[in-house]
Amino acid sequence: MFKFYLGTLLVALMCFSNPTVSAQTSALSVEKIMKDPKWMGNFPENVQWGTQSNTIYFDYNPDGNTSDSLYKIEVNKLDKIQKVSLAERKAMISSYGSFNNSKTKKLYTKDNALYLYDVAKNESSLIVDLGARLGDATFLSDENKIAFTFENNAYVFNTAKGSLEKLTNFKEGKATDDKDKKLSDKNKWLKEENLGLLQIVREREEQDSLSKAYREMTADPEPFVFYSGEQSINSLQVAPNANFVTIVLTKRDRGESTNVPNYVDASGYTEDLRTRSKVGDDNTESSLAIYNRKKDTVYRVDPSKLTGITDLPDYVSDYPDKEWEAKEREVIVSQAIFSNDGSKAIVNVRSKDNKDRWIALINLEDGSLKTLDRQRDEAWIAGPGIGWSFGGGTLGWLPDNKHIYFQSEESGYSHLYLLDVNSGKKKALTQGEYEVFDPFLSNDKKSWFLTTSEVNAGERHFYKMPVMGGTMRQLTTLPGNNEVALSPDEKYMAIRNSYSNKPWELYFKKTSASETAKQLTSGQSDAFKSYPWRIPENIQFKAADGAMVPARLYVPETSVKNGAAVVFVHGAGYLQNAHKWWSSYFREYMFNNMLTDLGYTVIDIDYRASAGYGRDWRTGIYRHMGGKDLSDQVDGVQYLIKNYGINPEKVGIYGGSYGGFITLMALFNEPETFKAGAALRSVTDWAHYNHGYTANILNEPTQDPIAYKRSSPIYFAEGLQGDLLIEHGMVDTNVHFQDVVRLTQRLIELEKNNWELAVYPVESHGFIEPSSWTDEYKRILKLFNKSLLGK
């Protein structure tokens, strides 16, 4: 009975009247902008340099093939784009691997074997081939020695002697030695009975015991073996002096998986897709272990003495009736990072509640930790260069084996810091109301290369700065975003640049502030260039709490202006879209152009929690999603009403994923502001979303239910007054279709009539099929034309 009802319901919901575009004319149509993006042209991706610094490689598709191919531009032939042959591609040196200190030699793997590349000779030689995958190859302090991992163990190959040494004897699982086996009571009784009854059996057992004792007494000591038990072995690191080896031991437990039914499987049967668990269901354990080669033993790193390890979060004050125990919190420990001489090591430690990030010095002799820097955030630790639970981000040593570098939001913006591990003295190398991205040391270790938003929050530029801090020299000048790939010899920059109305193109420039960048690609199709794509106006408006909110504004010509406004809400929460480069939401950018052609005023807001504006903006939604991030949309509408003559009765809103969530909250909680909304692939109940994202912002449902109840649209569905369109992929493995099914039932029970649900049986979270995109946006346009303009 249930299956029949559900199938009938889905067909009915999918088959409401065919939406059509407004009779108003526009050079754009939904069919045009939502078809395969190849109609726009072809644009370079995955830019990298050849090892000799004379060739730029990138993925490109000038012939409109099914997928991109590898192309190249040579420094001495900048006007010629060439397709890389299969033979040349196979002969290429991998872009991955590790260099020696002078950058004259590089280690890389190919076909599971380890090779050494000589830059000066432009030659590769086979170092080790063990018949299976090996990795993590690195030069030791004595660069004649190369460390690598193979089957969860560390090895060192001496290139001068041609010898191979195994450093560790790590094994996953538990020891299975006979001495660890215990007989059951039943089997113990049977053995004793047998020995008591049968003399020959008894005599042989005694002789075997004597022989075993003799062998154990006269045998050489068995090599030390470390068993990881139920934990897996990861992130193996060999100290540059080879005295220590560290491993991360992990026991992953993501909890109970959710099944997402696939109704259109090729088999003709409904198949379940196993996907993520829900928030609060993550019991992963992690620890760091040290193998001391001299002592031939393994011991664990001990986080119990970290500063503030027992601190409770501030939100506990909202639950006075609950007993909170100040105990040592669970942590996730990253891999060790050794100084260049191997005498010291640091580690990144994150509390599992993600309110603390410690950088600590490891006592390699006993595993104890000394806190070097603690970043505490009562919301959650994040931001550019900060990394995540298992590491990542900006963290390392200067060549002096004394200073470490890292990024921190201590000032409110993510900046680059140095810290003396001996004195504890910390120095900010960058400072100001901007953010730092992807800093790295120059070949000679005397300078930093880094990208920042210092010029403007909506632009990105590439800089060079002295290693101990000082004046940053700006090396890029093109407006918009500049993604720089620096040649291995640091003489040249391959720059991928885009602007608000111009997709990504490739440029070449010498690594100098005074040089002019030369454009190498021009990929826009004639069809794409035939339309005058708008440069949205970057504005700021004042929110009710006084904050200045960044936004992009699309204003129609006076002759077509219809007095209606549409708010576009970008997804992902922590993402920036009110910037001056080509948007990752390029379909929505084109749709917003079309809406503007039709007379709508469109605003695209970097609401609270968006990226690019520092810590306070990033955490503005802590414990209340649908709070300031929603009020920013409302304040944006008021700004349009006051300054652009918008009719308060003609305001719509749309967005996908997080944008869909905000759309639901807007229709349910601000019905006097929003008359229509399209919620795409939207979260309806945060207790049903994933752990890694949601627990940061709302904590866990069992610990902080207040945060979930005030943040989940399903609790506010009774507030719906305007017209609501819900659109969702049925095989969405990110925001599960279950979300909108539950909301559908809630709206039915509330007897709401002014809503519709369109489902897409073959689509996951990010739509793929042009027909799905087209159908989705036809329905959105129909909604706005009908609800806001009465057409």
PDB file of N, CA and C in Angstrom, residues 647-713:
ATOM      1  N   ASN A 647       9.331  47.166  -5.349  1.00  0.00           N
ATOM      2  CA  ASN A 647       8.016  46.990  -4.734  1.00  0.00           C
ATOM      3  C   ASN A 647       8.121  45.911  -3.656  1.00  0.00           C
ATOM      4  N   PRO A 648       7.812  46.245  -2.383  1.00  0.00           N
ATOM      5  CA  PRO A 648       7.938  45.248  -1.304  1.00  0.00           C
ATOM      6  C   PRO A 648       7.092  44.002  -1.518  1.00  0.00           C
ATOM      7  N   GLU A 649       6.104  44.074  -2.387  1.00  0.00           N
ATOM      8  CA  GLU A 649       5.245  42.926  -2.646  1.00  0.00           C
ATOM      9  C   GLU A 649       5.774  42.049  -3.777  1.00  0.00           C
ATOM     10  N   LYS A 650       6.957  42.395  -4.327  1.00  0.00           N
ATOM     11  CA  LYS A 650       7.492  41.674  -5.475  1.00  0.00           C
ATOM     12  C   LYS A 650       8.933  41.221  -5.228  1.00  0.00           C
ATOM     13  N   VAL A 651       9.132  40.442  -4.196  1.00  0.00           N
ATOM     14  CA  VAL A 651      10.485  39.983  -3.863  1.00  0.00           C
ATOM     15  C   VAL A 651      10.506  38.461  -3.798  1.00  0.00           C
ATOM     16  N   GLY A 652      11.427  37.872  -4.549  1.00  0.00           N
ATOM     17  CA  GLY A 652      11.613  36.427  -4.535  1.00  0.00           C
ATOM     18  C   GLY A 652      13.019  36.069  -4.096  1.00  0.00           C
ATOM     19  N   ILE A 653      13.238  34.796  -3.808  1.00  0.00           N
ATOM     20  CA  ILE A 653      14.545  34.316  -3.338  1.00  0.00           C
ATOM     21  C   ILE A 653      14.755  32.901  -3.857  1.00  0.00           C
ATOM     22  N   TYR A 654      16.012  32.564  -4.200  1.00  0.00           N
ATOM     23  CA  TYR A 654      16.310  31.197  -4.618  1.00  0.00           C
ATOM     24  C   TYR A 654      17.758  30.858  -4.299  1.00  0.00           C
ATOM     25  N   GLY A 655      18.026  29.568  -4.189  1.00  0.00           N
ATOM     26  CA  GLY A 655      19.379  29.100  -3.950  1.00  0.00           C
ATOM     27  C   GLY A 655      19.385  27.596  -3.760  1.00  0.00           C
ATOM     28  N   GLY A 656      20.588  27.002  -3.879  1.00  0.00           N
ATOM     29  CA  GLY A 656      20.727  25.561  -3.754  1.00  0.00           C
ATOM     30  C   GLY A 656      21.585  25.162  -2.573  1.00  0.00           C
ATOM     31  N   SER A 657      21.306  23.992  -2.003  1.00  0.00           N
ATOM     32  CA  SER A 657      22.051  23.454  -0.870  1.00  0.00           C
ATOM     33  C   SER A 657      21.870  24.389   0.331  1.00  0.00           C
ATOM     34  N   TYR A 658      22.951  25.048   0.806  1.00  0.00           N
ATOM     35  CA  TYR A 658      22.758  26.000   1.896  1.00  0.00           C
ATOM     36  C   TYR A 658      21.832  27.132   1.450  1.00  0.00           C
ATOM     37  N   GLY A 659      21.942  27.510   0.168  1.00  0.00           N
ATOM     38  CA  GLY A 659      21.035  28.532  -0.363  1.00  0.00           C
ATOM     39  C   GLY A 659      19.596  28.074  -0.350  1.00  0.00           C
ATOM     40  N   GLY A 660      19.373  26.768  -0.557  1.00  0.00           N
ATOM     41  CA  GLY A 660      18.024  26.229  -0.464  1.00  0.00           C
ATOM     42  C   GLY A 660      17.516  26.249   0.959  1.00  0.00           C
ATOM     43  N   PHE A 661      18.408  25.945   1.904  1.00  0.00           N
ATOM     44  CA  PHE A 661      18.049  26.024   3.316  1.00  0.00           C
ATOM     45  C   PHE A 661      17.624  27.447   3.691  1.00  0.00           C
ATOM     46  N   ILE A 662      18.412  28.442   3.274  1.00  0.00           N
ATOM     47  CA  ILE A 662      18.072  29.831   3.585  1.00  0.00           C
ATOM     48  C   ILE A 662      16.745  30.212   2.934  1.00  0.00           C
ATOM     49  N   THR A 663      16.502  29.710   1.721  1.00  0.00           N
ATOM     50  CA  THR A 663      15.235  30.010   1.050  1.00  0.00           C
ATOM     51  C   THR A 663      14.058  29.494   1.866  1.00  0.00           C
ATOM     52  N   LEU A 664      14.170  28.275   2.394  1.00  0.00           N
ATOM     53  CA  LEU A 664      13.099  27.738   3.236  1.00  0.00           C
ATOM     54  C   LEU A 664      12.907  28.593   4.485  1.00  0.00           C
ATOM     55  N   MET A 665      14.012  28.939   5.143  1.00  0.00           N
ATOM     56  CA  MET A 665      13.901  29.775   6.350  1.00  0.00           C
ATOM     57  C   MET A 665      13.283  31.133   6.020  1.00  0.00           C
ATOM     58  N   ALA A 666      13.601  31.656   4.839  1.00  0.00           N
ATOM     59  CA  ALA A 666      13.042  32.948   4.432  1.00  0.00           C
ATOM     60  C   ALA A 666      11.536  32.855   4.226  1.00  0.00           C
ATOM     61  N   LEU A 667      11.090  31.817   3.535  1.00  0.00           N
ATOM     62  CA  LEU A 667       9.647  31.662   3.280  1.00  0.00           C
ATOM     63  C   LEU A 667       8.882  31.350   4.554  1.00  0.00           C
ATOM     64  N   PHE A 668       9.517  30.630   5.489  1.00  0.00           N
ATOM     65  CA  PHE A 668       8.831  30.231   6.715  1.00  0.00           C
ATOM     66  C   PHE A 668       8.879  31.312   7.795  1.00  0.00           C
ATOM     67  N   ASN A 669       9.958  32.075   7.856  1.00  0.00           N
ATOM     68  CA  ASN A 669      10.156  33.025   8.963  1.00  0.00           C
ATOM     69  C   ASN A 669      10.062  34.489   8.570  1.00  0.00           C
ATOM     70  N   GLU A 670      10.143  34.794   7.290  1.00  0.00           N
ATOM     71  CA  GLU A 670      10.061  36.188   6.841  1.00  0.00           C
ATOM     72  C   GLU A 670       9.043  36.322   5.706  1.00  0.00           C
ATOM     73  N   PRO A 671       7.814  35.861   5.923  1.00  0.00           N
ATOM     74  CA  PRO A 671       6.818  35.876   4.839  1.00  0.00           C
ATOM     75  C   PRO A 671       6.419  37.286   4.405  1.00  0.00           C
ATOM     76  N   GLU A 672       6.618  38.250   5.291  1.00  0.00           N
ATOM     77  CA  GLU A 672       6.279  39.627   4.915  1.00  0.00           C
ATOM     78  C   GLU A 672       7.307  40.213   3.958  1.00  0.00           C
ATOM     79  N   THR A 673       8.500  39.589   3.864  1.00  0.00           N
ATOM     80  CA  THR A 673       9.558  40.080   2.973  1.00  0.00           C
ATOM     81  C   THR A 673       9.596  39.313   1.660  1.00  0.00           C
ATOM     82  N   PHE A 674       9.434  37.991   1.721  1.00  0.00           N
ATOM     83  CA  PHE A 674       9.615  37.155   0.534  1.00  0.00           C
ATOM     84  C   PHE A 674       8.278  36.554   0.106  1.00  0.00           C
ATOM     85  N   LYS A 675       7.881  36.849  -1.124  1.00  0.00           N
ATOM     86  CA  LYS A 675       6.590  36.389  -1.636  1.00  0.00           C
ATOM     87  C   LYS A 675       6.689  35.075  -2.403  1.00  0.00           C
ATOM     88  N   ALA A 676       7.914  34.723  -2.795  1.00  0.00           N
ATOM     89  CA  ALA A 676       8.098  33.464  -3.526  1.00  0.00           C
ATOM     90  C   ALA A 676       9.537  33.008  -3.335  1.00  0.00           C
ATOM     91  N   GLY A 677       9.727  31.695  -3.376  1.00  0.00           N
ATOM     92  CA  GLY A 677      11.076  31.173  -3.218  1.00  0.00           C
ATOM     93  C   GLY A 677      11.229  29.801  -3.836  1.00  0.00           C
ATOM     94  N   ALA A 678      12.424  29.548  -4.381  1.00  0.00           N
ATOM     95  CA  ALA A 678      12.758  28.240  -4.938  1.00  0.00           C
ATOM     96  C   ALA A 678      13.909  27.663  -4.131  1.00  0.00           C
ATOM     97  N   ALA A 679      13.627  26.563  -3.430  1.00  0.00           N
ATOM     98  CA  ALA A 679      14.618  25.917  -2.562  1.00  0.00           C
ATOM     99  C   ALA A 679      15.124  24.664  -3.268  1.00  0.00           C
ATOM    100  N   LEU A 680      16.399  24.665  -3.633  1.00  0.00           N
ATOM    101  CA  LEU A 680      16.987  23.575  -4.400  1.00  0.00           C
ATOM    102  C   LEU A 680      17.884  22.746  -3.499  1.00  0.00           C
ATOM    103  N   ARG A 681      17.722  21.396  -3.556  1.00  0.00           N
ATOM    104  CA  ARG A 681      18.548  20.439  -2.800  1.00  0.00           C
ATOM    105  C   ARG A 681      18.866  20.943  -1.391  1.00  0.00           C
ATOM    106  N   SER A 682      17.839  21.317  -0.682  1.00  0.00           N
ATOM    107  CA  SER A 682      17.976  22.041   0.586  1.00  0.00           C
ATOM    108  C   SER A 682      17.958  21.128   1.805  1.00  0.00           C
ATOM    109  N   VAL A 683      18.742  21.489   2.805  1.00  0.00           N
ATOM    110  CA  VAL A 683      18.668  20.857   4.120  1.00  0.00           C
ATOM    111  C   VAL A 683      17.404  21.357   4.801  1.00  0.00           C
ATOM    112  N   THR A 684      16.603  20.431   5.317  1.00  0.00           N
ATOM    113  CA  THR A 684      15.381  20.826   6.027  1.00  0.00           C
ATOM    114  C   THR A 684      15.472  20.570   7.527  1.00  0.00           C
ATOM    115  N   ASP A 685      16.402  19.710   7.917  1.00  0.00           N
ATOM    116  CA  ASP A 685      16.573  19.392   9.338  1.00  0.00           C
ATOM    117  C   ASP A 685      18.054  19.074   9.552  1.00  0.00           C
ATOM    118  N   TRP A 686      18.770  19.951  10.268  1.00  0.00           N
ATOM    119  CA  TRP A 686      20.221  19.797  10.408  1.00  0.00           C
ATOM    120  C   TRP A 686      20.611  18.550  11.200  1.00  0.00           C
ATOM    121  N   ALA A 687      19.681  17.996  11.961  1.00  0.00           N
ATOM    122  CA  ALA A 687      19.988  16.755  12.672  1.00  0.00           C
ATOM    123  C   ALA A 687      20.163  15.582  11.712  1.00  0.00           C
ATOM    124  N   HIS A 688      19.806  15.781  10.438  1.00  0.00           N
ATOM    125  CA  HIS A 688      19.924  14.730   9.441  1.00  0.00           C
ATOM    126  C   HIS A 688      21.096  14.970   8.489  1.00  0.00           C
ATOM    127  N   TYR A 689      21.890  16.021   8.733  1.00  0.00           N
ATOM    128  CA  TYR A 689      23.023  16.275   7.846  1.00  0.00           C
ATOM    129  C   TYR A 689      24.280  15.621   8.424  1.00  0.00           C
ATOM    130  N   ASN A 690      25.436  15.822   7.760  1.00  0.00           N
ATOM    131  CA  ASN A 690      26.635  15.080   8.159  1.00  0.00           C
ATOM    132  C   ASN A 690      27.292  15.660   9.409  1.00  0.00           C
ATOM    133  N   HIS A 691      28.227  14.911   9.955  1.00  0.00           N
ATOM    134  CA  HIS A 691      28.859  15.298  11.220  1.00  0.00           C
ATOM    135  C   HIS A 691      29.923  16.377  11.029  1.00  0.00           C
ATOM    136  N   GLY A 692      30.811  16.172  10.051  1.00  0.00           N
ATOM    137  CA  GLY A 692      31.954  17.062   9.908  1.00  0.00           C
ATOM    138  C   GLY A 692      31.578  18.516   9.747  1.00  0.00           C
ATOM    139  N   TYR A 693      30.520  18.794   8.994  1.00  0.00           N
ATOM    140  CA  TYR A 693      30.080  20.171   8.766  1.00  0.00           C
ATOM    141  C   TYR A 693      29.205  20.664   9.911  1.00  0.00           C
ATOM    142  N   THR A 694      28.187  19.894  10.247  1.00  0.00           N
ATOM    143  CA  THR A 694      27.139  20.391  11.147  1.00  0.00           C
ATOM    144  C   THR A 694      27.598  20.506  12.588  1.00  0.00           C
ATOM    145  N   ALA A 695      28.373  19.535  13.080  1.00  0.00           N
ATOM    146  CA  ALA A 695      28.772  19.554  14.489  1.00  0.00           C
ATOM    147  C   ALA A 695      29.648  20.764  14.805  1.00  0.00           C
ATOM    148  N   ASN A 696      30.377  21.264  13.820  1.00  0.00           N
ATOM    149  CA  ASN A 696      31.151  22.483  14.039  1.00  0.00           C
ATOM    150  C   ASN A 696      30.258  23.651  14.400  1.00  0.00           C
ATOM    151  N   ILE A 697      29.164  23.801  13.662  1.00  0.00           N
ATOM    152  CA  ILE A 697      28.338  25.002  13.761  1.00  0.00           C
ATOM    153  C   ILE A 697      27.284  24.888  14.847  1.00  0.00           C
ATOM    154  N   LEU A 698      26.697  23.710  14.986  1.00  0.00           N
ATOM    155  CA  LEU A 698      25.577  23.534  15.935  1.00  0.00           C
ATOM    156  C   LEU A 698      25.900  22.589  17.081  1.00  0.00           C
ATOM    157  N   ASN A 699      27.174  22.156  17.190  1.00  0.00           N
ATOM    158  CA  ASN A 699      27.551  21.143  18.170  1.00  0.00           C
ATOM    159  C   ASN A 699      26.808  19.842  17.841  1.00  0.00           C
ATOM    160  N   GLU A 700      26.488  19.017  18.818  1.00  0.00           N
ATOM    161  CA  GLU A 700      25.792  17.759  18.527  1.00  0.00           C
ATOM    162  C   GLU A 700      24.361  17.819  19.048  1.00  0.00           C
ATOM    163  N   PRO A 701      23.416  17.171  18.351  1.00  0.00           N
ATOM    164  CA  PRO A 701      22.002  17.286  18.747  1.00  0.00           C
ATOM    165  C   PRO A 701      21.730  16.885  20.191  1.00  0.00           C
ATOM    166  N   THR A 702      22.405  15.836  20.667  1.00  0.00           N
ATOM    167  CA  THR A 702      22.153  15.401  22.037  1.00  0.00           C
ATOM    168  C   THR A 702      22.758  16.350  23.064  1.00  0.00           C
ATOM    169  N   GLN A 703      23.775  17.113  22.655  1.00  0.00           N
ATOM    170  CA  GLN A 703      24.433  18.049  23.568  1.00  0.00           C
ATOM    171  C   GLN A 703      23.831  19.450  23.507  1.00  0.00           C
ATOM    172  N   ASP A 704      23.366  19.854  22.328  1.00  0.00           N
ATOM    173  CA  ASP A 704      22.894  21.231  22.143  1.00  0.00           C
ATOM    174  C   ASP A 704      21.616  21.245  21.304  1.00  0.00           C
ATOM    175  N   PRO A 705      20.524  20.654  21.801  1.00  0.00           N
ATOM    176  CA  PRO A 705      19.281  20.590  21.013  1.00  0.00           C
ATOM    177  C   PRO A 705      18.696  21.950  20.700  1.00  0.00           C
ATOM    178  N   ILE A 706      18.963  22.946  21.546  1.00  0.00           N
ATOM    179  CA  ILE A 706      18.450  24.301  21.299  1.00  0.00           C
ATOM    180  C   ILE A 706      18.914  24.787  19.929  1.00  0.00           C
ATOM    181  N   ALA A 707      20.208  24.582  19.628  1.00  0.00           N
ATOM    182  CA  ALA A 707      20.778  25.069  18.376  1.00  0.00           C
ATOM    183  C   ALA A 707      20.088  24.428  17.179  1.00  0.00           C
ATOM    184  N   TYR A 708      19.758  23.147  17.275  1.00  0.00           N
ATOM    185  CA  TYR A 708      19.143  22.444  16.152  1.00  0.00           C
ATOM    186  C   TYR A 708      17.698  22.873  15.938  1.00  0.00           C
ATOM    187  N   LYS A 709      16.969  23.075  17.009  1.00  0.00           N
ATOM    188  CA  LYS A 709      15.556  23.415  16.864  1.00  0.00           C
ATOM    189  C   LYS A 709      15.357  24.826  16.318  1.00  0.00           C
ATOM    190  N   ARG A 710      16.287  25.739  16.613  1.00  0.00           N
ATOM    191  CA  ARG A 710      16.114  27.082  16.069  1.00  0.00           C
ATOM    192  C   ARG A 710      16.768  27.247  14.699  1.00  0.00           C
ATOM    193  N   SER A 711      17.434  26.175  14.221  1.00  0.00           N
ATOM    194  CA  SER A 711      18.147  26.264  12.950  1.00  0.00           C
ATOM    195  C   SER A 711      17.531  25.422  11.842  1.00  0.00           C
ATOM    196  N   SER A 712      16.561  24.592  12.131  1.00  0.00           N
ATOM    197  CA  SER A 712      16.046  23.646  11.144  1.00  0.00           C
ATOM    198  C   SER A 712      14.696  24.091  10.591  1.00  0.00           C
ATOM    199  N   PRO A 713      14.582  24.257   9.270  1.00  0.00           N
ATOM    200  CA  PRO A 713      13.339  24.766   8.668  1.00  0.00           C
ATOM    201  C   PRO A 713      12.101  23.958   8.999  1.00  0.00           C
TER     202      PRO A 713
END
